[in-house]
PDB file of C-alpha atoms in Angstrom:
ATOM      1  CA  MET R 263      34.358  36.871 -51.584  1.00 77.00           C
ATOM      2  CA  LEU R 264      30.832  36.040 -50.514  1.00 87.00           C
ATOM      3  CA  THR R 265      28.789  34.202 -53.139  1.00 95.00           C
ATOM      4  CA  THR R 266      25.064  34.579 -53.747  1.00 97.00           C
ATOM      5  CA  ASP R 267      24.494  31.033 -52.461  1.00 97.00           C
ATOM      6  CA  GLY R 268      26.601  31.695 -49.374  1.00 97.00           C
ATOM      7  CA  TYR R 269      24.775  34.937 -48.660  1.00 98.00           C
ATOM      8  CA  LEU R 270      21.335  33.358 -49.035  1.00 98.00           C
ATOM      9  CA  TYR R 271      22.415  30.449 -46.836  1.00 98.00           C
ATOM     10  CA  LEU R 272      23.135  32.931 -44.037  1.00 98.00           C
ATOM     11  CA  VAL R 273      19.849  34.760 -44.647  1.00 98.00           C
ATOM     12  CA  ASP R 274      18.013  31.426 -44.483  1.00 98.00           C
ATOM     13  CA  ARG R 275      19.656  30.522 -41.186  1.00 98.00           C
ATOM     14  CA  ALA R 276      18.441  33.796 -39.672  1.00 98.00           C
ATOM     15  CA  LEU R 277      14.921  33.416 -41.084  1.00 98.00           C
ATOM     16  CA  ASP R 278      14.632  29.732 -40.146  1.00 98.00           C
ATOM     17  CA  GLY R 279      15.630  30.623 -36.595  1.00 98.00           C
ATOM     18  CA  MET R 280      13.034  33.377 -36.496  1.00 98.00           C
ATOM     19  CA  ALA R 281      10.329  31.039 -37.796  1.00 98.00           C
ATOM     20  CA  ALA R 282      11.239  28.424 -35.174  1.00 98.00           C
ATOM     21  CA  THR R 283      11.093  31.027 -32.408  1.00 98.00           C
ATOM     22  CA  LEU R 284       7.697  32.290 -33.549  1.00 98.00           C
ATOM     23  CA  THR R 285       6.304  28.766 -33.793  1.00 97.00           C
ATOM     24  CA  GLY R 286       7.689  27.851 -30.378  1.00 96.00           C
ATOM     25  CA  LEU R 287       6.078  30.868 -28.746  1.00 97.00           C
ATOM     26  CA  GLY R 288       2.630  30.311 -30.203  1.00 97.00           C
ATOM     27  CA  ASP R 289      -0.109  32.806 -30.976  1.00 96.00           C
ATOM     28  CA  GLU R 290      -0.454  34.253 -27.484  1.00 90.00           C
ATOM     29  CA  LEU R 291       3.162  34.962 -26.598  1.00 96.00           C
ATOM     30  CA  VAL R 292       4.156  36.024 -30.109  1.00 98.00           C
ATOM     31  CA  ASN R 293       2.049  39.183 -29.666  1.00 98.00           C
ATOM     32  CA  THR R 294       3.243  39.959 -26.137  1.00 97.00           C
ATOM     33  CA  ARG R 295       5.744  42.699 -25.356  1.00 96.00           C
ATOM     34  CA  PRO R 296       8.300  42.273 -22.570  1.00 96.00           C
ATOM     35  CA  ASP R 297       7.914  44.587 -19.571  1.00 92.00           C
ATOM     36  CA  LEU R 298      10.538  47.030 -20.815  1.00 92.00           C
ATOM     37  CA  PRO R 299      10.090  50.579 -22.082  1.00 92.00           C
ATOM     38  CA  GLY R 300       9.777  50.585 -25.863  1.00 93.00           C
ATOM     39  CA  ALA R 301       9.972  46.795 -26.178  1.00 96.00           C
ATOM     40  CA  ASN R 302       8.482  45.095 -29.221  1.00 97.00           C
ATOM     41  CA  SER R 303       6.625  41.826 -29.501  1.00 98.00           C
ATOM     42  CA  PRO R 304       8.183  38.920 -31.402  1.00 98.00           C
ATOM     43  CA  TYR R 305       5.512  39.382 -34.079  1.00 98.00           C
ATOM     44  CA  ALA R 306       6.495  43.027 -34.535  1.00 98.00           C
ATOM     45  CA  ILE R 307      10.221  42.235 -34.654  1.00 98.00           C
ATOM     46  CA  VAL R 308       9.745  39.723 -37.466  1.00 98.00           C
ATOM     47  CA  THR R 309       7.286  41.976 -39.297  1.00 98.00           C
ATOM     48  CA  HIS R 310       9.945  44.697 -39.199  1.00 98.00           C
ATOM     49  CA  CYS R 311      12.552  42.291 -40.612  1.00 98.00           C
ATOM     50  CA  LEU R 312      10.236  41.448 -43.495  1.00 98.00           C
ATOM     51  CA  GLY R 313       9.796  45.167 -44.122  1.00 98.00           C
ATOM     52  CA  VAL R 314      13.577  45.584 -44.212  1.00 98.00           C
ATOM     53  CA  MET R 315      13.946  42.747 -46.726  1.00 98.00           C
ATOM     54  CA  THR R 316      11.123  43.997 -48.938  1.00 98.00           C
ATOM     55  CA  PHE R 317      12.307  47.604 -48.909  1.00 98.00           C
ATOM     56  CA  TRP R 318      16.044  47.106 -49.301  1.00 98.00           C
ATOM     57  CA  GLY R 319      15.845  44.125 -51.651  1.00 98.00           C
ATOM     58  CA  GLY R 320      12.905  45.409 -53.646  1.00 98.00           C
ATOM     59  CA  GLN R 321      13.311  49.166 -53.755  1.00 97.00           C
ATOM     60  CA  VAL R 322      16.971  49.871 -53.137  1.00 98.00           C
ATOM     61  CA  VAL R 323      18.543  46.882 -54.900  1.00 98.00           C
ATOM     62  CA  ALA R 324      15.934  45.871 -57.513  1.00 98.00           C
ATOM     63  CA  GLY R 325      14.475  49.315 -58.142  1.00 98.00           C
ATOM     64  CA  ARG R 326      10.798  48.430 -57.552  1.00 96.00           C
ATOM     65  CA  ALA R 327       8.519  50.964 -55.921  1.00 95.00           C
ATOM     66  CA  VAL R 328       7.855  49.734 -52.375  1.00 96.00           C
ATOM     67  CA  GLU R 329       5.369  51.362 -50.041  1.00 94.00           C
ATOM     68  CA  ARG R 330       6.434  50.759 -46.484  1.00 95.00           C
ATOM     69  CA  ASP R 331       4.930  51.916 -43.200  1.00 97.00           C
ATOM     70  CA  ARG R 332       7.908  51.319 -40.920  1.00 96.00           C
ATOM     71  CA  GLU R 333       6.103  52.551 -37.812  1.00 97.00           C
ATOM     72  CA  ALA R 334       3.188  50.158 -38.408  1.00 97.00           C
ATOM     73  CA  GLU R 335       5.634  47.236 -38.486  1.00 98.00           C
ATOM     74  CA  PHE R 336       6.228  47.741 -34.769  1.00 97.00           C
ATOM     75  CA  GLU R 337       2.494  47.699 -33.997  1.00 97.00           C
ATOM     76  CA  ALA R 338       1.668  44.600 -36.061  1.00 98.00           C
ATOM     77  CA  THR R 339      -0.057  41.649 -34.394  1.00 98.00           C
ATOM     78  CA  GLY R 340      -1.569  38.395 -35.554  1.00 98.00           C
ATOM     79  CA  PRO R 341      -1.311  34.619 -35.516  1.00 98.00           C
ATOM     80  CA  VAL R 342       1.983  32.818 -36.080  1.00 98.00           C
ATOM     81  CA  GLU R 343       1.185  30.684 -39.125  1.00 98.00           C
ATOM     82  CA  PRO R 344       0.279  33.488 -41.563  1.00 98.00           C
ATOM     83  CA  LEU R 345       3.394  35.393 -40.478  1.00 98.00           C
ATOM     84  CA  VAL R 346       5.587  32.354 -41.113  1.00 98.00           C
ATOM     85  CA  GLU R 347       3.910  31.944 -44.524  1.00 98.00           C
ATOM     86  CA  ARG R 348       4.603  35.610 -45.257  1.00 98.00           C
ATOM     87  CA  LEU R 349       8.217  35.111 -44.163  1.00 98.00           C
ATOM     88  CA  ARG R 350       8.563  32.334 -46.753  1.00 98.00           C
ATOM     89  CA  ALA R 351       7.024  34.493 -49.497  1.00 98.00           C
ATOM     90  CA  VAL R 352       9.231  37.480 -48.691  1.00 98.00           C
ATOM     91  CA  ARG R 353      12.274  35.199 -48.658  1.00 98.00           C
ATOM     92  CA  LYS R 354      11.386  33.872 -52.108  1.00 98.00           C
ATOM     93  CA  GLN R 355      11.144  37.376 -53.603  1.00 98.00           C
ATOM     94  CA  PHE R 356      14.264  38.478 -51.730  1.00 98.00           C
ATOM     95  CA  GLY R 357      16.150  35.526 -53.218  1.00 98.00           C
ATOM     96  CA  ALA R 358      15.147  36.632 -56.704  1.00 98.00           C
ATOM     97  CA  ASP R 359      16.277  40.184 -55.892  1.00 98.00           C
ATOM     98  CA  VAL R 360      19.634  38.902 -54.643  1.00 98.00           C
ATOM     99  CA  GLU R 361      20.076  36.710 -57.731  1.00 98.00           C
ATOM    100  CA  ALA R 362      19.467  39.736 -59.999  1.00 98.00           C
ATOM    101  CA  ALA R 363      21.730  42.067 -58.003  1.00 98.00           C
ATOM    102  CA  VAL R 364      25.028  43.348 -59.340  1.00 97.00           C
ATOM    103  CA  PRO R 365      26.927  43.825 -56.076  1.00 97.00           C
ATOM    104  CA  ALA R 366      29.424  46.423 -57.323  1.00 97.00           C
ATOM    105  CA  ASP R 367      26.781  48.552 -59.072  1.00 98.00           C
ATOM    106  CA  PRO R 368      24.979  51.467 -57.448  1.00 98.00           C
ATOM    107  CA  PRO R 369      21.461  50.837 -56.140  1.00 98.00           C
ATOM    108  CA  ARG R 370      18.743  50.761 -58.796  1.00 98.00           C
ATOM    109  CA  GLY R 371      16.253  52.491 -56.517  1.00 97.00           C
ATOM    110  CA  VAL R 372      15.975  55.311 -54.045  1.00 95.00           C
ATOM    111  CA  VAL R 373      18.207  55.099 -50.980  1.00 96.00           C
ATOM    112  CA  PRO R 374      16.823  56.657 -47.772  1.00 96.00           C
ATOM    113  CA  PRO R 375      18.444  60.006 -46.940  1.00 96.00           C
ATOM    114  CA  LYS R 376      19.970  58.590 -43.753  1.00 96.00           C
ATOM    115  CA  TYR R 377      22.092  56.211 -45.842  1.00 97.00           C
ATOM    116  CA  ARG R 378      23.008  58.445 -48.782  1.00 96.00           C
ATOM    117  CA  GLY R 379      26.706  59.182 -48.744  1.00 95.00           C
ATOM    118  CA  THR R 380      27.448  56.075 -46.655  1.00 97.00           C
ATOM    119  CA  PRO R 381      28.773  52.753 -47.959  1.00 97.00           C
ATOM    120  CA  ILE R 382      25.294  51.254 -47.420  1.00 97.00           C
ATOM    121  CA  GLY R 383      23.860  53.575 -50.047  1.00 97.00           C
ATOM    122  CA  GLU R 384      26.713  53.265 -52.553  1.00 98.00           C
ATOM    123  CA  THR R 385      26.387  49.717 -53.906  1.00 98.00           C
ATOM    124  CA  GLN R 386      23.830  46.963 -54.181  1.00 98.00           C
ATOM    125  CA  GLY R 387      26.208  44.591 -52.428  1.00 98.00           C
ATOM    126  CA  VAL R 388      26.597  46.727 -49.324  1.00 98.00           C
ATOM    127  CA  ALA R 389      22.845  47.412 -49.293  1.00 98.00           C
ATOM    128  CA  LEU R 390      22.289  43.640 -49.237  1.00 98.00           C
ATOM    129  CA  GLN R 391      24.866  43.252 -46.492  1.00 98.00           C
ATOM    130  CA  HIS R 392      22.861  45.835 -44.538  1.00 98.00           C
ATOM    131  CA  VAL R 393      19.820  43.550 -44.832  1.00 98.00           C
ATOM    132  CA  TYR R 394      21.811  40.690 -43.341  1.00 98.00           C
ATOM    133  CA  GLU R 395      23.113  43.022 -40.619  1.00 98.00           C
ATOM    134  CA  GLU R 396      19.505  43.814 -39.683  1.00 98.00           C
ATOM    135  CA  LEU R 397      18.436  40.157 -39.793  1.00 98.00           C
ATOM    136  CA  ALA R 398      21.317  39.036 -37.578  1.00 98.00           C
ATOM    137  CA  GLN R 399      20.737  41.860 -35.119  1.00 98.00           C
ATOM    138  CA  HIS R 400      17.010  41.239 -34.888  1.00 98.00           C
ATOM    139  CA  ARG R 401      17.424  37.466 -34.709  1.00 98.00           C
ATOM    140  CA  GLY R 402      19.361  38.013 -31.478  1.00 97.00           C
ATOM    141  CA  HIS R 403      16.822  40.609 -30.380  1.00 97.00           C
ATOM    142  CA  LEU R 404      14.037  38.094 -31.011  1.00 98.00           C
ATOM    143  CA  ASP R 405      15.785  35.413 -28.942  1.00 97.00           C
ATOM    144  CA  VAL R 406      16.291  37.773 -25.990  1.00 97.00           C
ATOM    145  CA  THR R 407      12.643  38.838 -26.248  1.00 97.00           C
ATOM    146  CA  ARG R 408      11.576  35.178 -26.246  1.00 97.00           C
ATOM    147  CA  ASP R 409      13.686  34.495 -23.151  1.00 96.00           C
ATOM    148  CA  LEU R 410      12.156  37.459 -21.313  1.00 95.00           C
ATOM    149  CA  LEU R 411       8.622  36.387 -22.187  1.00 96.00           C
ATOM    150  CA  LEU R 412       9.213  32.792 -21.137  1.00 94.00           C
ATOM    151  CA  ALA R 413      10.819  33.877 -17.873  1.00 93.00           C
ATOM    152  CA  ARG R 414       7.819  36.099 -17.114  1.00 85.00           C
ATOM    153  CA  ARG R 415       5.422  33.256 -17.889  1.00 77.00           C
ATOM    154  CA  VAL R 416       7.261  30.940 -15.498  1.00 73.00           C
ATOM    155  CA  GLU R 417       7.317  33.666 -12.807  1.00 72.00           C
ATOM    156  CA  ASP R 418       3.552  34.006 -13.238  1.00 71.00           C
ATOM    157  CA  GLY R 419       3.139  30.279 -12.568  1.00 69.00           C
ATOM    158  CA  GLY R 420       2.746  29.117 -16.147  1.00 66.00           C
ATOM    159  CA  ALA R 421       4.754  26.551 -18.004  1.00 65.00           C
ATOM    160  CA  ALA R 422       7.204  27.572 -20.653  1.00 57.00           C
ATOM    161  CA  PRO R 423       6.494  26.080 -24.077  1.00 56.00           C
ATOM    162  CA  SER R 424       8.966  23.542 -25.380  1.00 56.00           C
ATOM    163  CA  LEU R 425      11.329  25.271 -27.801  1.00 53.00           C
ATOM    164  CA  GLN R 426      13.093  22.589 -29.792  1.00 49.00           C
TER     165      GLN R 426
END
């Protein structure tokens, strides 16, 4: 069975990777969208992930009222450093929410209609697993977006930043 420490270790790996990608891209590229219909910028992808963590950890699992503008997450822009700082703050609160969770219990807060009657909406544990599902999915999404942006920059005659 997955432990709280094990779960948060996996969450941290996803978030640390996202922070490294954002930092590697820098302020200009982090707000750029790939030339694909409906594509999101790296900044928007990470902002969305923080919204997922805040909503599912805070409202669904912990039972706090959370006001979320999901659509605005995909329009968000800004510099890298404040977003990375926000990532750290959201992670801290999310960790407290995970620590207080009772995985087998039903959610303490309102579950979105789309998830009512599904395993995601039945227990705190599966709701938290849904958060990790979203983080893992969007971590890969972020890396593909980064690769597309760097390839476009090189095609345009610019140098790709060093991503260590």
